[in-house]
Coordinates of C-alpha atoms in Angstrom, one line a residue:
M2 CA -54.4 32.1 71.6
Q3 CA -52.2 29.3 70.1
A4 CA -50.4 27.1 72.6
Q5 CA -46.6 27.1 72.4
V6 CA -45.1 23.9 71.2
G7 CA -41.6 22.8 72.2
P8 CA -39.2 24.5 74.6
P9 CA -39.6 28.2 75.5
K10 CA -37.8 30.6 73.2
S11 CA -35.8 32.1 76.0
N12 CA -34.3 28.7 76.9
G13 CA -33.8 27.7 73.2
S14 CA -30.0 27.8 73.3
L15 CA -29.9 25.9 76.6
F16 CA -32.3 23.3 75.2
Q17 CA -30.2 22.9 72.1
R18 CA -27.0 22.5 74.1
V19 CA -28.6 19.8 76.3
T20 CA -30.0 18.0 73.3
G21 CA -26.7 18.2 71.5
L22 CA -24.9 16.7 74.5
V23 CA -27.4 13.9 75.0
T24 CA -27.2 13.1 71.2
K25 CA -23.4 13.1 71.4
V26 CA -23.4 10.6 74.2
S27 CA -26.0 8.3 72.6
D28 CA -24.1 8.5 69.3
A29 CA -21.2 6.9 71.0
F30 CA -23.3 3.8 71.8
A31 CA -25.0 3.8 68.3
F32 CA -21.6 3.7 66.5
P33 CA -21.0 3.2 63.6
L34 CA -24.5 4.6 63.0
R35 CA -26.0 7.6 64.8
T36 CA -28.9 7.9 67.1
S37 CA -30.8 9.6 64.3
H38 CA -30.7 6.4 62.3
Y39 CA -32.6 4.5 65.0
I40 CA -35.0 7.4 65.5
E41 CA -35.7 7.2 61.7
L42 CA -37.1 3.7 62.2
V43 CA -39.7 5.1 64.5
N44 CA -40.5 8.2 62.5
P45 CA -38.5 9.3 59.4
L46 CA -39.5 12.9 60.0
W47 CA -37.7 12.9 63.4
S48 CA -34.3 12.0 61.9
T49 CA -31.6 14.7 61.8
H50 CA -28.9 13.0 59.7
A51 CA -31.2 13.3 56.6
L52 CA -34.1 15.6 55.8
Q53 CA -37.2 13.7 54.7
A54 CA -40.9 14.5 54.0
R55 CA -44.1 12.5 54.2
V56 CA -46.8 12.6 51.5
E57 CA -49.9 14.1 53.1
A58 CA -52.2 14.4 50.1
V59 CA -52.3 14.2 46.3
W60 CA -54.5 16.1 43.9
D61 CA -54.8 15.7 40.2
E62 CA -54.6 19.1 38.5
T63 CA -55.0 17.9 34.9
S64 CA -54.9 14.5 33.3
D65 CA -51.1 14.4 33.4
S66 CA -50.2 16.7 36.3
R67 CA -50.5 16.3 40.1
T68 CA -50.0 18.4 43.2
I69 CA -48.4 16.6 46.0
T70 CA -48.5 17.9 49.6
F71 CA -45.5 17.1 51.8
R72 CA -44.9 17.4 55.5
P73 CA -41.2 18.0 56.0
G74 CA -39.2 16.7 58.9
L75 CA -36.7 18.3 61.2
N76 CA -34.1 20.8 59.8
W77 CA -36.6 22.1 57.3
R78 CA -36.6 25.8 56.6
S79 CA -39.3 27.8 54.8
H80 CA -38.9 28.9 51.3
R81 CA -39.2 32.2 49.4
P82 CA -41.9 32.2 46.7
G83 CA -40.4 30.9 43.5
Q84 CA -37.7 28.7 45.0
H85 CA -37.1 25.0 44.3
L86 CA -35.8 21.9 46.1
R87 CA -34.4 18.5 45.3
I88 CA -36.5 15.4 45.8
G89 CA -35.3 11.8 45.7
V90 CA -37.3 8.7 44.9
P91 CA -36.2 5.1 44.7
I92 CA -37.3 3.5 41.4
G93 CA -36.4 -0.1 40.6
G94 CA -33.7 -0.3 43.2
Q95 CA -32.1 2.9 42.0
H96 CA -32.2 6.4 43.6
F97 CA -33.2 9.2 41.3
T98 CA -33.1 12.9 42.2
R99 CA -34.8 15.8 40.4
T100 CA -35.4 19.5 41.1
Y101 CA -39.0 20.8 41.4
S102 CA -40.4 24.2 42.2
I103 CA -42.5 24.7 45.3
S104 CA -46.0 25.7 44.3
S105 CA -47.4 26.6 47.7
A106 CA -46.9 29.9 49.5
P107 CA -44.6 30.0 52.6
E108 CA -47.5 31.6 54.5
R109 CA -49.6 28.4 54.7
N110 CA -50.1 27.6 58.3
D111 CA -50.1 23.8 58.4
G112 CA -46.4 23.3 58.2
C113 CA -46.6 21.6 54.7
F114 CA -45.5 22.6 51.2
T115 CA -46.5 21.4 47.8
I116 CA -44.9 20.6 44.5
T117 CA -46.9 20.2 41.2
V118 CA -45.5 17.8 38.7
K119 CA -46.3 17.2 35.1
A120 CA -45.6 13.7 33.7
I121 CA -43.3 14.2 30.7
D122 CA -42.4 11.8 27.9
N123 CA -39.7 9.3 29.0
G124 CA -39.6 11.0 32.4
R125 CA -39.0 8.2 34.8
M126 CA -39.3 10.3 38.0
S127 CA -42.1 12.5 36.8
H128 CA -44.2 9.5 35.9
H129 CA -43.5 7.9 39.3
L130 CA -44.5 11.1 41.2
V131 CA -47.7 11.6 39.2
R132 CA -48.8 8.0 38.9
K133 CA -47.4 6.0 41.8
L134 CA -46.5 8.1 44.8
K135 CA -49.2 7.7 47.5
V136 CA -50.2 9.2 50.8
G137 CA -47.9 8.0 53.6
D138 CA -44.8 7.6 51.4
H139 CA -41.6 9.1 52.7
V140 CA -39.0 10.7 50.4
P141 CA -35.7 12.4 51.0
I142 CA -35.7 16.1 50.2
G143 CA -33.3 19.1 50.1
V144 CA -33.8 22.5 51.5
P145 CA -35.3 25.3 49.3
Q146 CA -32.8 27.0 47.0
G147 CA -32.6 29.4 44.1
D148 CA -32.8 33.1 43.4
F149 CA -35.9 33.1 41.2
Y150 CA -38.1 35.3 43.5
L151 CA -39.5 38.8 43.7
P152 CA -37.4 41.4 45.6
D153 CA -38.6 42.3 49.0
A154 CA -37.6 46.0 49.2
Q155 CA -37.8 47.6 45.7
P156 CA -41.2 48.0 44.0
V157 CA -41.6 45.9 40.8
L158 CA -44.1 45.7 38.0
P159 CA -44.1 42.0 37.2
L160 CA -44.7 40.4 33.9
F161 CA -45.1 36.7 34.4
I162 CA -44.7 34.5 31.2
T163 CA -45.2 30.8 31.8
A164 CA -46.1 27.7 29.9
G165 CA -47.1 24.2 31.0
S166 CA -45.7 23.2 34.4
G167 CA -43.6 26.4 34.4
I168 CA -46.5 27.9 36.2
T169 CA -45.5 26.3 39.5
P170 CA -42.9 28.9 40.8
I171 CA -45.1 31.7 39.7
M172 CA -48.1 30.1 41.5
S173 CA -46.1 30.2 44.7
M174 CA -45.5 34.0 44.1
L175 CA -49.2 34.7 43.3
R176 CA -50.5 32.8 46.3
S177 CA -48.0 34.6 48.6
L178 CA -49.0 38.0 47.2
V179 CA -52.7 37.2 47.7
L180 CA -52.2 36.1 51.3
Q181 CA -50.1 39.1 52.1
E182 CA -52.6 41.4 50.4
R183 CA -49.9 43.2 48.4
M184 CA -50.6 42.3 44.8
P185 CA -48.8 44.8 42.5
N186 CA -49.8 45.8 39.0
T187 CA -49.2 42.4 37.4
V188 CA -49.6 41.0 33.9
H189 CA -49.5 37.2 33.4
I190 CA -49.3 35.4 30.1
H191 CA -49.7 31.6 30.3
Y192 CA -49.4 29.1 27.4
A193 CA -51.1 25.7 27.4
P194 CA -52.4 23.4 24.5
H195 CA -56.0 23.5 25.6
T196 CA -58.1 25.1 28.4
Y197 CA -58.2 21.7 30.2
D198 CA -54.4 21.6 30.2
V199 CA -54.0 24.8 32.2
I200 CA -52.5 23.8 35.6
F201 CA -54.3 25.8 38.4
G202 CA -56.7 27.0 35.8
R203 CA -59.6 27.5 38.1
E204 CA -57.5 29.2 40.8
L205 CA -55.9 31.5 38.3
K206 CA -59.3 32.7 37.1
E207 CA -60.4 33.2 40.7
I208 CA -57.4 35.3 41.4
A209 CA -58.0 37.4 38.3
A210 CA -61.6 37.9 39.3
K211 CA -60.8 39.1 42.8
Q212 CA -57.5 40.9 42.3
K213 CA -58.1 44.1 40.2
L214 CA -54.4 44.6 39.6
Y215 CA -53.8 41.1 38.2
S216 CA -54.4 40.7 34.5
L217 CA -54.5 37.1 33.3
N218 CA -54.0 36.1 29.6
L219 CA -54.4 32.5 28.8
V220 CA -53.1 31.5 25.3
H221 CA -54.1 28.1 23.9
T222 CA -51.7 26.8 21.3
R223 CA -53.9 24.1 19.8
E224 CA -57.5 23.9 18.5
P225 CA -59.9 21.7 20.6
G226 CA -59.1 18.0 19.9
Q227 CA -56.1 18.8 17.8
K228 CA -53.0 16.6 18.1
P229 CA -49.4 17.9 17.8
E230 CA -48.9 16.1 14.5
E231 CA -52.0 17.7 13.0
I232 CA -50.8 21.3 13.5
S233 CA -49.9 23.2 10.4
G234 CA -48.8 26.7 10.0
K235 CA -47.8 29.2 12.7
R236 CA -48.9 28.4 16.3
P237 CA -49.7 31.2 18.7
H238 CA -46.5 30.9 20.7
F239 CA -44.5 33.7 22.3
S240 CA -43.5 36.6 19.9
K241 CA -42.8 40.3 20.1
E242 CA -46.1 41.0 18.2
Q243 CA -48.1 39.0 20.7
L244 CA -46.3 40.6 23.6
E245 CA -47.1 44.1 22.3
Q246 CA -50.8 43.1 22.1
L247 CA -51.1 41.5 25.5
C248 CA -48.8 43.8 27.4
P249 CA -48.2 47.1 25.7
D250 CA -45.9 48.4 28.5
W251 CA -43.7 45.3 28.6
R252 CA -40.5 47.3 28.3
K253 CA -41.2 48.9 31.7
R254 CA -41.8 45.6 33.5
D255 CA -39.5 43.0 35.0
V256 CA -40.3 39.6 33.4
Y257 CA -40.3 36.4 35.4
A258 CA -40.5 33.5 33.0
C259 CA -40.5 29.7 33.4
G260 CA -41.4 27.0 30.8
P261 CA -39.9 25.2 27.8
Q262 CA -36.4 26.1 26.8
S263 CA -37.6 27.3 23.4
M264 CA -39.8 29.9 25.0
L265 CA -37.2 31.1 27.4
D266 CA -34.6 31.4 24.6
A267 CA -37.1 33.5 22.6
I268 CA -37.7 35.8 25.6
E269 CA -34.0 36.2 26.3
Q270 CA -33.3 36.9 22.7
L271 CA -36.0 39.6 22.4
Y272 CA -35.0 41.4 25.6
E273 CA -31.3 41.3 24.6
A274 CA -32.1 42.8 21.2
E275 CA -34.0 45.6 23.0
G276 CA -31.2 46.2 25.4
L277 CA -33.3 45.0 28.3
S278 CA -31.6 41.9 29.4
R279 CA -31.3 43.0 33.0
Q280 CA -35.1 42.9 33.3
V281 CA -35.3 39.2 32.5
H282 CA -35.4 36.5 35.2
T283 CA -35.8 32.9 34.1
E284 CA -36.0 29.6 35.8
R285 CA -34.7 26.6 34.0
F286 CA -34.8 22.9 35.1
R287 CA -32.7 21.6 32.3
A288 CA -29.3 22.7 31.3
Q289 CA -29.1 25.1 28.4
L290 CA -27.3 22.9 25.8
A291 CA -25.3 23.9 22.8
G292 CA -26.2 22.5 19.4
V293 CA -25.0 19.0 18.6
P294 CA -21.8 19.0 16.5
T295 CA -22.1 17.8 12.9
E296 CA -19.8 14.9 13.6
V297 CA -20.4 12.9 16.8
K298 CA -18.0 10.1 17.7
T299 CA -19.5 7.0 19.3
G300 CA -17.6 4.7 21.6
V301 CA -17.5 2.6 24.8
V302 CA -17.6 4.2 28.3
K303 CA -16.1 2.3 31.2
F304 CA -17.2 3.0 34.7
A305 CA -14.1 2.1 36.6
R306 CA -15.4 1.5 40.1
S307 CA -18.1 -0.9 39.1
N308 CA -16.1 -2.3 36.1
I309 CA -19.2 -1.9 33.9
T310 CA -19.1 -0.7 30.3
A311 CA -21.8 1.0 28.2
N312 CA -22.1 2.0 24.5
S313 CA -22.2 5.7 24.0
D314 CA -23.9 7.5 21.1
G315 CA -21.8 10.6 21.7
E316 CA -24.9 12.6 22.7
T317 CA -26.4 11.0 25.8
N318 CA -24.9 12.4 29.1
L319 CA -22.8 10.1 31.2
L320 CA -25.2 10.1 34.1
R321 CA -28.1 8.8 32.0
L322 CA -25.7 6.3 30.4
A323 CA -24.7 5.0 33.9
E324 CA -28.3 4.8 35.1
D325 CA -29.4 2.9 32.0
A326 CA -26.5 0.5 32.7
G327 CA -28.0 -0.2 36.1
L328 CA -25.6 2.0 38.1
N329 CA -26.6 4.6 40.7
P330 CA -24.0 7.3 40.8
E331 CA -24.4 10.3 43.1
H332 CA -26.1 13.3 41.6
G333 CA -28.2 16.3 42.4
C334 CA -29.6 18.9 40.1
R335 CA -28.9 17.1 36.8
M336 CA -28.2 20.4 35.1
G337 CA -24.6 21.2 35.9
I338 CA -25.2 23.6 38.9
C339 CA -24.8 21.7 42.2
H340 CA -21.7 19.6 41.3
G341 CA -23.2 16.6 43.1
C342 CA -22.2 14.3 40.3
D343 CA -18.6 15.3 40.0
V344 CA -16.1 12.5 39.1
K345 CA -12.6 12.3 37.7
L346 CA -11.9 11.4 34.1
A347 CA -9.6 8.4 34.1
S348 CA -8.9 8.4 30.3
G349 CA -10.3 9.4 27.0
C350 CA -12.3 12.5 26.1
V351 CA -15.7 13.9 27.0
R352 CA -17.7 16.9 25.7
D353 CA -19.4 19.5 27.8
L354 CA -22.9 19.5 26.4
R355 CA -23.4 23.1 27.4
T356 CA -20.5 24.5 25.4
N357 CA -19.2 21.7 23.3
A358 CA -15.8 22.2 25.0
L359 CA -13.7 19.0 25.0
I360 CA -12.1 17.7 28.2
N361 CA -9.3 15.2 27.8
E362 CA -6.9 15.8 30.7
T363 CA -6.6 12.7 32.9
G364 CA -7.7 13.3 36.4
Q365 CA -9.8 16.4 35.6
V366 CA -13.1 16.6 37.4
I367 CA -16.1 16.4 35.1
Q368 CA -19.9 16.8 35.7
I369 CA -21.4 13.6 34.3
C370 CA -24.9 15.1 34.1
V371 CA -23.7 17.6 31.4
C372 CA -20.9 15.7 29.7
A373 CA -21.0 13.0 26.9
A374 CA -18.2 10.7 25.8
V375 CA -16.2 11.5 22.7
G376 CA -15.3 8.0 21.5
D377 CA -14.0 5.7 24.2
A378 CA -13.6 7.0 27.7
E379 CA -13.2 5.8 31.3
I380 CA -14.5 7.6 34.3
E381 CA -14.0 7.0 38.0
A382 CA -17.6 6.2 38.9

């Protein structure tokens, strides 16, 4: 029998009231900080003013991807399989935040969770997480979020379509289904350049061998040793013909897809053409951008609070422009969802990269992660 840790459940509300009262009194002596700030110096996981996590282990999945095991601090809540969270990392004196899927199942019993990160070209944070983060490091985290998960009540026939690191939220679902012993009739199509690029490759094959209702289809998009620039002709990427071959009953299934934008766009277009858009569930970690206009106006952007200017090419978002100029503006998801980067437009004009809509009203709130300057502009950041 497992020993109970912490106060008895029956006295939980009393314990919380007493703890809250003690904290309120001690906060008065800690002003202008809070008691939690001093507790953080002893153990960052005990702080209550900010949620943090400690790196417990790292594991290289492939040559450019790594699974990181975190132990979260107080105020953590468990996730639903498929959800994501924000993670912050200081790099070169600046604080960067990105969103990553949780790759572990919520049923794991050690109180930890994992993310699995693939180092991408010019990805400052992904390279830091894959190459430099080490056991014992602490990072600020958010709580799990997102609605990309399987329904609890209604039965579903899943069709998982993934590519590259897009496997991570689906892996959380698969691990949870295995641990709960309720694997439904499932088809999984996963794309990777080579067999050695398949993240979780061994575990996926083990699941397929043990779970009779789980059908795994690994599609390799390059020949062994072939480089991207050496590819000619049609590559075996997602198509209706391929889908008919690998999953003949795809029209009866709910598809859960995560991967490159081009693949997700192709899936959504196919299902829309078939009148099956309601069966599509996708997870994106980059904003879905509109095409770049034929004429793009360059200019100079002024960040009013810091009195710093930067040259704009008319395509780079204002958040990246600020960071490249050495600034550290507040931000969150970096894809126009959380509004953590909202600032006011002081003057000039900006373009919403998702719709190409122009915003030129002084004082209007803009999201700098999904807006680029149109000529000269000034923002209150």
